[in-house]
Each structure stands twice: as structure tokens, then as C-alpha cells.
Short mmCIF file of C-alpha atoms in Angstrom, two decimals:
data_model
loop_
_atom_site.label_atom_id
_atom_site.label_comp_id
_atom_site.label_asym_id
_atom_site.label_seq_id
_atom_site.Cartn_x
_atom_site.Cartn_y
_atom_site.Cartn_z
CA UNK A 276 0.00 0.00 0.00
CA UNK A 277 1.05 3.61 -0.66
CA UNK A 278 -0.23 6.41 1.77
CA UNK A 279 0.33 10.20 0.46
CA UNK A 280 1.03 13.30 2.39
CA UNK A 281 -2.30 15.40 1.69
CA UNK A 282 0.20 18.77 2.06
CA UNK A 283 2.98 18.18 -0.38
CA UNK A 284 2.11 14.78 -2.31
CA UNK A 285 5.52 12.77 -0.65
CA UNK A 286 4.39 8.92 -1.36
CA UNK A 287 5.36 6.68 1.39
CA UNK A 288 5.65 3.31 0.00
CA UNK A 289 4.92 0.14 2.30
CA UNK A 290 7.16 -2.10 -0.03
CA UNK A 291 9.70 0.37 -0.42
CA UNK A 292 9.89 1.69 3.15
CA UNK A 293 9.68 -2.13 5.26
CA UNK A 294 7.61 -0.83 7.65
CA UNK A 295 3.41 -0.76 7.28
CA UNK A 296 2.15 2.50 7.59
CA UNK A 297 0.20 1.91 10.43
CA UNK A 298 2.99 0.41 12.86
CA UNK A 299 4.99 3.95 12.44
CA UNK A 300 4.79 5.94 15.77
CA UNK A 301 2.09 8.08 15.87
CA UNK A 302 4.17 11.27 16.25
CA UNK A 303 5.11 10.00 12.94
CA UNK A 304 5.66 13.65 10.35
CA UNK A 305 6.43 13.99 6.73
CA UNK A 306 9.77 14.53 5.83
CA UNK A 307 9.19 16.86 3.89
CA UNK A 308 6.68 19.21 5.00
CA UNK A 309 6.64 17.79 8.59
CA UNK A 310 2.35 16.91 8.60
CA UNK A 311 1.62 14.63 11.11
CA UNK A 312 0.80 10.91 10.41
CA UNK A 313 -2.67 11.65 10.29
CA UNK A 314 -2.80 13.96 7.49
CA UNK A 315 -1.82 11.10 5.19
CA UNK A 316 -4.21 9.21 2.72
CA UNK A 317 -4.07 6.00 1.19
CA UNK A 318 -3.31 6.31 -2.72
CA UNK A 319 -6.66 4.49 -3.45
CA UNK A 320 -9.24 5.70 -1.46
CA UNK A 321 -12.78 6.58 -2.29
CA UNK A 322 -13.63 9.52 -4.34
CA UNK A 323 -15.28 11.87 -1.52
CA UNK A 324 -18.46 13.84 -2.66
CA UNK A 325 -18.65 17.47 -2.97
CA UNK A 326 -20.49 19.31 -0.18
CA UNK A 327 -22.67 21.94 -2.61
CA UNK A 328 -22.86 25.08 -1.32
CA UNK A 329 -25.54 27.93 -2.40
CA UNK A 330 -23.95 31.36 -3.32
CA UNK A 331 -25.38 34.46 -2.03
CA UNK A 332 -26.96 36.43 -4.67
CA UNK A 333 -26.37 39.99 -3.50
CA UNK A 334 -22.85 38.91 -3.51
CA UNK A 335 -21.20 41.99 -5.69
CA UNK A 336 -19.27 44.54 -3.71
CA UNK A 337 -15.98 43.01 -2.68
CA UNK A 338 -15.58 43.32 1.49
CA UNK A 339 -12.45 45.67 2.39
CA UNK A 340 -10.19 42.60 3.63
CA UNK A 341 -10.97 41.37 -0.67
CA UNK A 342 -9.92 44.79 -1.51
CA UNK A 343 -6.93 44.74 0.74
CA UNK A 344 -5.61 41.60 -0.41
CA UNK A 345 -6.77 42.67 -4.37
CA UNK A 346 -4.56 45.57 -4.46
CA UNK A 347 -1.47 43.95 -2.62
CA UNK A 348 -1.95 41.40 -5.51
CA UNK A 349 -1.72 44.02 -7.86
CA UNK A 350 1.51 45.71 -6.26
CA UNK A 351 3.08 42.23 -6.79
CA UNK A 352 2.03 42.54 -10.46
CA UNK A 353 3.84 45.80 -10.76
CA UNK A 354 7.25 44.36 -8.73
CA UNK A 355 7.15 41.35 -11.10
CA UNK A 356 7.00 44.00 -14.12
CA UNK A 357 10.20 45.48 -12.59
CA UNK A 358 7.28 49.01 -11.83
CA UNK A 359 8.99 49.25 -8.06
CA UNK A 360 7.73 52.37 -7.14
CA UNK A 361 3.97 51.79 -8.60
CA UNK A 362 4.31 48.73 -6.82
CA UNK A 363 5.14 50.99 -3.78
CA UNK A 364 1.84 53.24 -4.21
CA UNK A 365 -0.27 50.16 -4.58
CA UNK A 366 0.83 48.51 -1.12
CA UNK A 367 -0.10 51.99 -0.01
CA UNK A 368 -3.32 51.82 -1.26
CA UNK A 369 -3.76 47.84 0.46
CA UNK A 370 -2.72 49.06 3.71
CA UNK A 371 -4.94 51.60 4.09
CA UNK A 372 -7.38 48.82 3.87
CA UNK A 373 -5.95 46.35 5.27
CA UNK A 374 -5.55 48.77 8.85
CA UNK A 375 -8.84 49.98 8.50
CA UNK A 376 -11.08 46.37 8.74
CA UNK A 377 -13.87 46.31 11.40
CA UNK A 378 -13.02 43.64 14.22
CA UNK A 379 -14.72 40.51 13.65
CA UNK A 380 -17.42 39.14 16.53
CA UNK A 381 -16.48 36.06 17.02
CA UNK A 382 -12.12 35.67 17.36
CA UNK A 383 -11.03 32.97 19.33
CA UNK A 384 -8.56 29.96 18.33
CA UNK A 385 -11.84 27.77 17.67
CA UNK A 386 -12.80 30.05 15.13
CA UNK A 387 -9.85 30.32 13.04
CA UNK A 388 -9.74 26.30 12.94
CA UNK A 389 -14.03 26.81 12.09
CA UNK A 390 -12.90 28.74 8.86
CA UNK A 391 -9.80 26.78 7.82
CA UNK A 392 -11.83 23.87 8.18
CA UNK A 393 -14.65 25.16 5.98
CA UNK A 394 -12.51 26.17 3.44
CA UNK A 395 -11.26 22.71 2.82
CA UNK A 396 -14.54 20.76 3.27
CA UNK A 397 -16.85 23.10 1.08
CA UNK A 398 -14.67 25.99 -0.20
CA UNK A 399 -11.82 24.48 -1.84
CA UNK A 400 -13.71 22.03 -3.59
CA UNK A 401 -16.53 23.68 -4.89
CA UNK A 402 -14.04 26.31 -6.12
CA UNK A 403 -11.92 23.30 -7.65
CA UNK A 404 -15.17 21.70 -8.89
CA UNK A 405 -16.44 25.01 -10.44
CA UNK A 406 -12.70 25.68 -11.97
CA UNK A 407 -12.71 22.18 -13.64
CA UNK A 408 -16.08 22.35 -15.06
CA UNK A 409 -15.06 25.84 -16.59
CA UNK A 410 -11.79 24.69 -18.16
CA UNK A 411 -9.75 27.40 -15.60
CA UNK A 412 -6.28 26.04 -14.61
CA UNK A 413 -5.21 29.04 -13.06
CA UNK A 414 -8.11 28.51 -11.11
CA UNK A 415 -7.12 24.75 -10.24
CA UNK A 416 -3.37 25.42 -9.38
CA UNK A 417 -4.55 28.46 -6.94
CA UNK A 418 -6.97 25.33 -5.43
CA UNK A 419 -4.59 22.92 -5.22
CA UNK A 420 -2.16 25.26 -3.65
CA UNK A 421 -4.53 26.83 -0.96
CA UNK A 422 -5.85 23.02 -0.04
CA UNK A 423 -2.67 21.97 0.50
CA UNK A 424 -1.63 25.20 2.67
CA UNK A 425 -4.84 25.18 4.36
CA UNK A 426 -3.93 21.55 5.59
CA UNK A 427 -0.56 22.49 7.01
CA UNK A 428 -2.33 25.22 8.74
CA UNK A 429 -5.12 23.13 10.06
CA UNK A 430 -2.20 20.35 10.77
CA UNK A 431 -0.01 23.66 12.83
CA UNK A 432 -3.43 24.46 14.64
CA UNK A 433 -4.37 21.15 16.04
CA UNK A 434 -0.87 20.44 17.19
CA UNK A 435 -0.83 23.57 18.76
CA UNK A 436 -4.22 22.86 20.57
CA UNK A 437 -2.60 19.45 21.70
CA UNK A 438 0.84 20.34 22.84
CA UNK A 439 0.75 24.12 23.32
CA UNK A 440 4.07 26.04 23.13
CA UNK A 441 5.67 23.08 23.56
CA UNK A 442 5.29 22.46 19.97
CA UNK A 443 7.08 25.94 18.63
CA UNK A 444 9.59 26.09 21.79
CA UNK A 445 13.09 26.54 20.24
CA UNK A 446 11.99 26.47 16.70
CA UNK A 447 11.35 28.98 13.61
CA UNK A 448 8.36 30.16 11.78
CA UNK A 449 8.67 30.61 8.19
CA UNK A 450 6.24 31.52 5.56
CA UNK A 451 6.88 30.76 1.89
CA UNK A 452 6.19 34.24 -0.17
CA UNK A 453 4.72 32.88 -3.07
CA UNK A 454 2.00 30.29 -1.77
CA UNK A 455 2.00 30.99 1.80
CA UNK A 456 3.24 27.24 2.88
CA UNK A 457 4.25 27.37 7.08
CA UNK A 458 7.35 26.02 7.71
CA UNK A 459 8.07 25.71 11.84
CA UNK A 460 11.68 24.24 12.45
CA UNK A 461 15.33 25.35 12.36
CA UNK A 462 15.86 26.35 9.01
CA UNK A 463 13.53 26.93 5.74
CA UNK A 464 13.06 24.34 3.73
CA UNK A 465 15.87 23.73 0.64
CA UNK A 466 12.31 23.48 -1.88
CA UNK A 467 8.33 24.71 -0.73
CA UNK A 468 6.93 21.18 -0.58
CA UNK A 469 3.75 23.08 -2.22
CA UNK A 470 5.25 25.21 -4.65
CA UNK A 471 8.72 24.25 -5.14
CA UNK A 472 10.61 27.46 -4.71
CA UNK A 473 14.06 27.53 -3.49
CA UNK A 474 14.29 28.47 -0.02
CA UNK A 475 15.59 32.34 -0.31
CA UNK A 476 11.53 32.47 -0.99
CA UNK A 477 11.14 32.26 2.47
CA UNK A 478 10.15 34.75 5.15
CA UNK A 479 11.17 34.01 8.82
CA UNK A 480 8.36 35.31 10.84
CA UNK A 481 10.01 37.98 13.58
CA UNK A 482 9.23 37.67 16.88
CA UNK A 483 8.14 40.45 18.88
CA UNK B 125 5.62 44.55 -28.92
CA UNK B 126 7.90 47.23 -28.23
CA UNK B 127 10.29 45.75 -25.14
CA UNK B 128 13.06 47.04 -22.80
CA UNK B 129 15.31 45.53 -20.99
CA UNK B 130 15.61 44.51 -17.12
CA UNK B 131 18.36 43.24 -14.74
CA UNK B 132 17.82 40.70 -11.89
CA UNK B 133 20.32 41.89 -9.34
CA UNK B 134 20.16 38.40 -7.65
CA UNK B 135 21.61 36.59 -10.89
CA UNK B 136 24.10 39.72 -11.90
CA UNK B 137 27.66 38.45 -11.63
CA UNK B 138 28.79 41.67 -12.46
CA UNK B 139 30.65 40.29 -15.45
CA UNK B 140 29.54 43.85 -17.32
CA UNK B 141 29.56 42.72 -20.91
CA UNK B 142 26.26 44.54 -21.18
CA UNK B 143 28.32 47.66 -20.92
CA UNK B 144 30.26 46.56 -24.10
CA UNK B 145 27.71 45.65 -25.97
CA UNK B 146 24.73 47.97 -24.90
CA UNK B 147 24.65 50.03 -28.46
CA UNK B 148 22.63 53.17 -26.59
CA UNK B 149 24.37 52.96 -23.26
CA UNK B 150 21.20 52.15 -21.62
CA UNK B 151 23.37 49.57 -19.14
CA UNK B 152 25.79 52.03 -18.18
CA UNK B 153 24.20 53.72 -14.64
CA UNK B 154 25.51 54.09 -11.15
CA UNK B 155 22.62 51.63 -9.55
CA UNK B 156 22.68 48.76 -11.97
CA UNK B 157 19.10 49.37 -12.85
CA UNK B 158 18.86 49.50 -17.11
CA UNK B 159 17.59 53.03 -17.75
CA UNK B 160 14.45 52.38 -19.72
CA UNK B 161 14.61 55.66 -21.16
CA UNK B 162 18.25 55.01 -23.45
CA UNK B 163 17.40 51.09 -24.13
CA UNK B 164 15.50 50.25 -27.76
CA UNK B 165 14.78 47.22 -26.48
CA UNK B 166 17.06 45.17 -29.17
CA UNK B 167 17.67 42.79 -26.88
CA UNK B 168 21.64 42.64 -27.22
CA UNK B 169 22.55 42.40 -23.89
CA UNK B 170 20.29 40.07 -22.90
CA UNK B 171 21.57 37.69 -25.38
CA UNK B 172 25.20 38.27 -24.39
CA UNK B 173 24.82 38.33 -20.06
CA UNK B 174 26.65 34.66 -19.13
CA UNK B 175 24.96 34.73 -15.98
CA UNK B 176 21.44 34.97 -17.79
CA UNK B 177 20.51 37.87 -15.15
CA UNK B 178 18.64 40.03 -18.23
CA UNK B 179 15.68 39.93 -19.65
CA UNK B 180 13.01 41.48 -21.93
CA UNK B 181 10.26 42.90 -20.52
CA UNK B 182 7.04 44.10 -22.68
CA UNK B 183 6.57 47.91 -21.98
CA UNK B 184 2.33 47.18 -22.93
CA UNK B 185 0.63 43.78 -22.08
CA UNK B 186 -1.80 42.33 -24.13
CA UNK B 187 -5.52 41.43 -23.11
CA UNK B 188 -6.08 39.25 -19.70
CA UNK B 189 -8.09 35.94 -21.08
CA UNK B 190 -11.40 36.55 -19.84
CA UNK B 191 -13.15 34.59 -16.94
CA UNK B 192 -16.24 33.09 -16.32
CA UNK B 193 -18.87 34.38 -14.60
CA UNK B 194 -19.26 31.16 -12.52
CA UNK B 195 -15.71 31.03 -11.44
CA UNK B 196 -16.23 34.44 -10.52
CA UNK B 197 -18.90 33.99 -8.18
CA UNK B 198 -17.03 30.75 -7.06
CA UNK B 199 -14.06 32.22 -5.96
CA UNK B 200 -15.74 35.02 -3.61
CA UNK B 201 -16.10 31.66 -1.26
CA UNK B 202 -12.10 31.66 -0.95
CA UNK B 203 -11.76 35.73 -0.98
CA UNK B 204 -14.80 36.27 1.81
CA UNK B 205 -13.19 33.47 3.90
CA UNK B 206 -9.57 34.13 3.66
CA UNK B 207 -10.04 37.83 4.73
CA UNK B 208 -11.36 36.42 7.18
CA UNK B 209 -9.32 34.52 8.53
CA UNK B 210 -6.66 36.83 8.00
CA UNK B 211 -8.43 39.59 10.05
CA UNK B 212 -8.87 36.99 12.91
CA UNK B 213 -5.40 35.87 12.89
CA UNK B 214 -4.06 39.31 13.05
CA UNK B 215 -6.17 40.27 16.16
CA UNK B 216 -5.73 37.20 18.06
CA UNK B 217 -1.99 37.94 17.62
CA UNK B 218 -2.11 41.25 18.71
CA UNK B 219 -4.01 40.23 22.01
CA UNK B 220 -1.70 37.31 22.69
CA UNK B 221 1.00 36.66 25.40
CA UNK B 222 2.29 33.20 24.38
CA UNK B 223 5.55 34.06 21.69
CA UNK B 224 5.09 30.59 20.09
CA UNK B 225 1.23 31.35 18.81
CA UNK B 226 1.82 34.50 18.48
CA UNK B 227 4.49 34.03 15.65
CA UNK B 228 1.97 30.95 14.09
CA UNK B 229 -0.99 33.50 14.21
CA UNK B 230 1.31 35.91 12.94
CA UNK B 231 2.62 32.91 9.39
CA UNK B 232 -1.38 32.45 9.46
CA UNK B 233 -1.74 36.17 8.20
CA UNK B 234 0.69 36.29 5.98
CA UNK B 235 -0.19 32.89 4.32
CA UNK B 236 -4.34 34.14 4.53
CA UNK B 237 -3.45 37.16 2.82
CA UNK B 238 -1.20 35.10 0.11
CA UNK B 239 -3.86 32.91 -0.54
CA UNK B 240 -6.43 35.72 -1.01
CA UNK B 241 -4.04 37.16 -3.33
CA UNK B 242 -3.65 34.10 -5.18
CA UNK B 243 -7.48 33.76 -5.53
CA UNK B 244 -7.96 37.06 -6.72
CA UNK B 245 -5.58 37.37 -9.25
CA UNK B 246 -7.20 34.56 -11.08
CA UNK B 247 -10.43 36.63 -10.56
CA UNK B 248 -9.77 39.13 -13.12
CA UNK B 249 -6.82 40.76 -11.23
CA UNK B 250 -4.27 39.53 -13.22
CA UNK B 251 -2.88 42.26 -14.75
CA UNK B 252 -2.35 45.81 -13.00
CA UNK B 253 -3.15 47.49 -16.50
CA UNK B 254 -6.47 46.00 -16.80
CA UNK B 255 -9.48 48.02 -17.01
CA UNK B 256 -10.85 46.01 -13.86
CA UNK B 257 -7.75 46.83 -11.61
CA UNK B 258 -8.67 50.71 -12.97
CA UNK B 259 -12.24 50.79 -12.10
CA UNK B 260 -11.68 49.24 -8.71
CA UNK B 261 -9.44 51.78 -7.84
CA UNK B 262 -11.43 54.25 -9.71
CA UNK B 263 -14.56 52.96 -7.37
CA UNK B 264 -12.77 53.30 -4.41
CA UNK B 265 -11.51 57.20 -5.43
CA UNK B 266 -15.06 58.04 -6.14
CA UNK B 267 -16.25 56.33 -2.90
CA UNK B 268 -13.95 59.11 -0.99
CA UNK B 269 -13.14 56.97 1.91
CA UNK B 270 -11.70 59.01 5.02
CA UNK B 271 -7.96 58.81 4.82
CA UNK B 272 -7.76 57.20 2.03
CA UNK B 273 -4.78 59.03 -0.36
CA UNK B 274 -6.74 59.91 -3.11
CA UNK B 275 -3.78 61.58 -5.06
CA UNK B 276 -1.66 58.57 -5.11
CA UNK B 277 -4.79 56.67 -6.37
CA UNK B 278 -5.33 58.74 -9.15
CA UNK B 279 -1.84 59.10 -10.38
CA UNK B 280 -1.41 55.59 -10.34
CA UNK B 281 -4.10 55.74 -12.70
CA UNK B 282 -3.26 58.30 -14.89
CA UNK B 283 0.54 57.34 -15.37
CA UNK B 284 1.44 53.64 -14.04
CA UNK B 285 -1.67 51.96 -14.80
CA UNK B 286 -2.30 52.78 -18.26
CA UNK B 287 -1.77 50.71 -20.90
CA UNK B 288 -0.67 51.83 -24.62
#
């Protein structure tokens, strides 16, 4: 049997590896993305079925946090056409929006999980689903990317609810800066297990 | 599709045969940025750089490919969420005492808000020059939000943004 890492795709391969998958320890992680044991699938499991979802109607005027995160897009545009200080003005423009969002109700640890989780149950797919059906790959790759980071970040979450600061004592926190994969050890990883970039793509996350 | 050329400090091995070859001294400047103003875009230099650090860039881009409506509408599940979570993440870190979560709410932002990127530049926010980046910003300018730097807005419009 093969199992795969539902982060970064690394097979582990019964035949190859000697040891069945479920006799590993079960602080068992990825060695390349470091997912716990439980965030790996068997190669051949059952196709799982999409969770519709009904879209709001009314739905036209993007929120200011879409805005925000619209116009930071756009100053990476400009950077990537070599348009530095456009690409200046336009992170101008994103902060002011990204500084100026109402507080949400409802913030607690809980809640974060609540959305992360939502995103890959009904978001990610439909999206994926919709993207398919329409012939979009940029659409797909953006899903497959954001699944796969949204399961290290569920993955970081519920080890952090288990062990507490146990789990990040003595380590780093990095952030890849083209798909947003977490990274919490010593050093960055050599390649993004999600996106492949070399590790000078990384940010280390400063601590206060 | 008129081009000019561009220099990736991070591959320059300042080897300099771009100096010899540049024909309109366009590679010849104190801060190793090609002056786009002197360069005809002939591509010389680029073809002649051993360390492969130049490149053409187009000074116009064509058309984005358009996108369907569906996928549109789609996508706002990602964007609406993701801002979300974003928000939360930043607040929670703000309020917390612990350094560990604070630095994992802290990656959670960031990688929210690179997502959300992601998601909208495959919903029609491709390309800076587009006539939907323009009327966004053009929305917001009109909207006269308190604080908000409408001058910068509307030069980026008149002079980076535009497309010819």
C-alpha cells in the first residue's frame, strides 16, 4: 500500500519503506513538510463527494479585507513588471485597507480552525469543482495550492491545541512568499513542498 | 511589442559585458538598474549576459483571457473566507502573550493574505493594467473613503496603470 502526504504529495511506500504505515509511531511527520501521520491518505481511497454550497446572490461589492488583499496582488504585479515604485503606491493603497477592517465578533482559536476547516470541506472544492467544469487552470493550481496550505495550517493548529508552546519552543516560523506554505523548524526548507521554490523564498516570521 | 530591458540583481555576476555591448548605453548607470529611457529594447545584452541575469520585458501587455462568470462567483467563497481569517489571525496575535502562537498567528496572516491574493488574481486581477484593476481603484476614489490618499490613487491611474 502507498499512503500520500495530503500537504505536499511525498508517497510513502509500504514495499519500499519495510515498515506498514500503520505500525509507524504516531508522532510519525512527513519529511518533507513535517504533517503529522494523520494527514496522510491511502493512494486508493474513495472519491469523496462534494459538499454543494448555495452562493449568495447579493454577492457583488468586494468586502475591504478582498480589496486589501486585491490591491497587494496588484503591487506584486507591478514588482514582477520590474514598476517598483507603482508597486510601492499600490501597497499603499492595500494598507490603508488592510488597517482599517472592522473587528470581527467572534475571534477565538476555535474560530480560526471553524474557517480553515470550511474552506477545505466546502470551499476548496466547490471552487476546484467550479474551476474544472469551466476549463480554468489558473483557477485549479490556486486550489490545489490553498488546499494543501490550508492543511498544514489546520495540521499547525491542532498540534498547537494538543501540545501548546511546547510544539514551537526553540523552533522557527517561516512563511513561503509565493504560496504561503508554514514552515516551523530550524531552518527553511531547501524546496516549498507546495510550490517548489528555493528556499531564499522564504520569510522568517520575527518575533516580537 | 515594443520591449526594454531589465536586470535581476540576484543573478548579476557583475561580469559587465552589457556595458560593451549595450549600443545606446542604456546599461551604463551608477545603480545597476537598465535606464528604460536610453534602451530600444534590441535585446543585445540580454543575449550576451553569461549569468542569464537580463531579460526582456514588454513595456504594454496584451488582453487578460477573460473569466467566467461562474468562477467568478465561485471564488468570492475563498476571498470572503480568507479575509477572514486573515483579520482573525491578526487580532488574536495582537491580544496574545504566548511568543510561540503568536508568531503561528502571525505565518497564518501572511499565508491568509497570500492565498487571497492568489485567488484574486485569477479573478480578473491579473494584470495591474487592466481596465478592472482601474475601475476598482477608480470605485474606491469616487467612494472618498476618510484617509484614504486619493492623489496617489489617481496618479497611479493616470501614469502607471495605463496601458498603450
Amino acid at each position: 500500500m502507498r499512503y500520500i502526504c495530503s500537504v505536499c504529495g511525498y508517497v510513502y511506500d509500504e514495499e519500499v519503506e519495510g515498515v506498514p504505515f500503520a505500525d509507524l509511531p504516531s508522532d510519525y511527520q512527513c519529511p518533507l513538510c513535517t504533517a503529522p501521520k494523520d494527514f496522510f491518505e491511502a493512494a486508493e481511497k474513495e472519491e469523496k463527494k462534494l459538499k454543494e454550497v448555495t452562493i449568495d446572490e447579493d454577492l457583488h461589492e468586494l468586502s475591504n479585507g478582498e480589496i486589501a488583499a486585491t490591491l497587494s496582488n496588484l503591487a506584486r504585479g507591478l514588482e514582477k513588471q520590474y514598476k517598483f515604485e507603482a508597486s510601492k503606491d499600490m501597497q499603499d493603497l492595500a494598507d490603508y485597507f488592510t488597517g482599517n477592517l472592522p473587528s470581527l465578533e467572534d475571534s477565538s482559536l476555535e474560530a480560526l480552525s471553524k474557517l480553515i476547516d470550511e474552506d477545505l470541506e466546502v470551499n476548496y472544492p466547490n471552487v476546484q469543482k467550479c474551476a474544472q467544469d469551466n476549463n480554468d487552470r489558473g483557477t485549479q493550481r490556486i486550489a490545489v495550492w490553498g488546499t494543501k496550505v490550508s492543511n498544514i495550517i489546520k495540521a499547525l493548529l491542532d498540534t498547537y491545541k494538543k501540545a501548546g508552546e511546547k510544539a514551537l519552543l526553540g523552533k522557527k516560523v517561516f512563511v513561503c512568499s509565493v504560496c504561503g506554505f508554514i514552515y516551523v523548524g530550524e531552518k527553511a526548507p531547501e524546496l516549498c513542498p507546495v510550490c517548489k521554490v528555493p528556499s531564499w523564498k522564504f520569510e522568517e516570521v520575527k518575533r516580537r | 511589442m515594443k520591449k526594454v530591458a531589465v536586470r535581476n540583481l540576484r543573478l548579476c555576476t557583475k561580469d559587465c559585458i552589457c556595458l560593451y555591448v549595450c549600443p545606446s548605453g542604456a546599461t551604463d548607470t551608477e545603480d545597476s538598474v537598465i535606464d528604460v529611457n536610453k534602451c530600444n529594447g534590441c535585446g543585445i545584452c540580454a543575449e550576451a549576459c553569461p549569468s542569464k541575469a537580463i531579460s526582456l520585458v514588454p513595456l504594454s501587455y496584451p488582453l487578460q483571457q477573460a473569466k467566467k462568470e461562474a468562477v467568478l462567483k465561485t471564488n468570492r467563497l475563498i476571498s470572503l473566507s480568507k479575509a477572514k481569517a486573515e483579520k482573525m489571525a491578526h487580532d488574536l496575535a495582537d491580544k496574545c502573550e504566548d511568543d510561540g502562537l503568536y508568531c503561528l498567528l502571525k505565518a497564518i496572516e501572511r499565508s491568509s493574505r497570500l492565498m487571497n491574493e492568489d485567488i484574486m488574481r485569477e479573478s480578473g486581477y491579473m494584470l495591474p493594467q487592466s481596465d478592472n484593476a482601474k475601475k476598482l481603484i477608480q470605485d474606491i476614489i469616487d467612494k472618498k473613503p476618510e484617509g484614504f490618499d486619493l492623489k496617489k490613487a489617481q496618479k497611479l491611474i493616470n501614469q502607471e496603470l495605463n496601458n498603450d
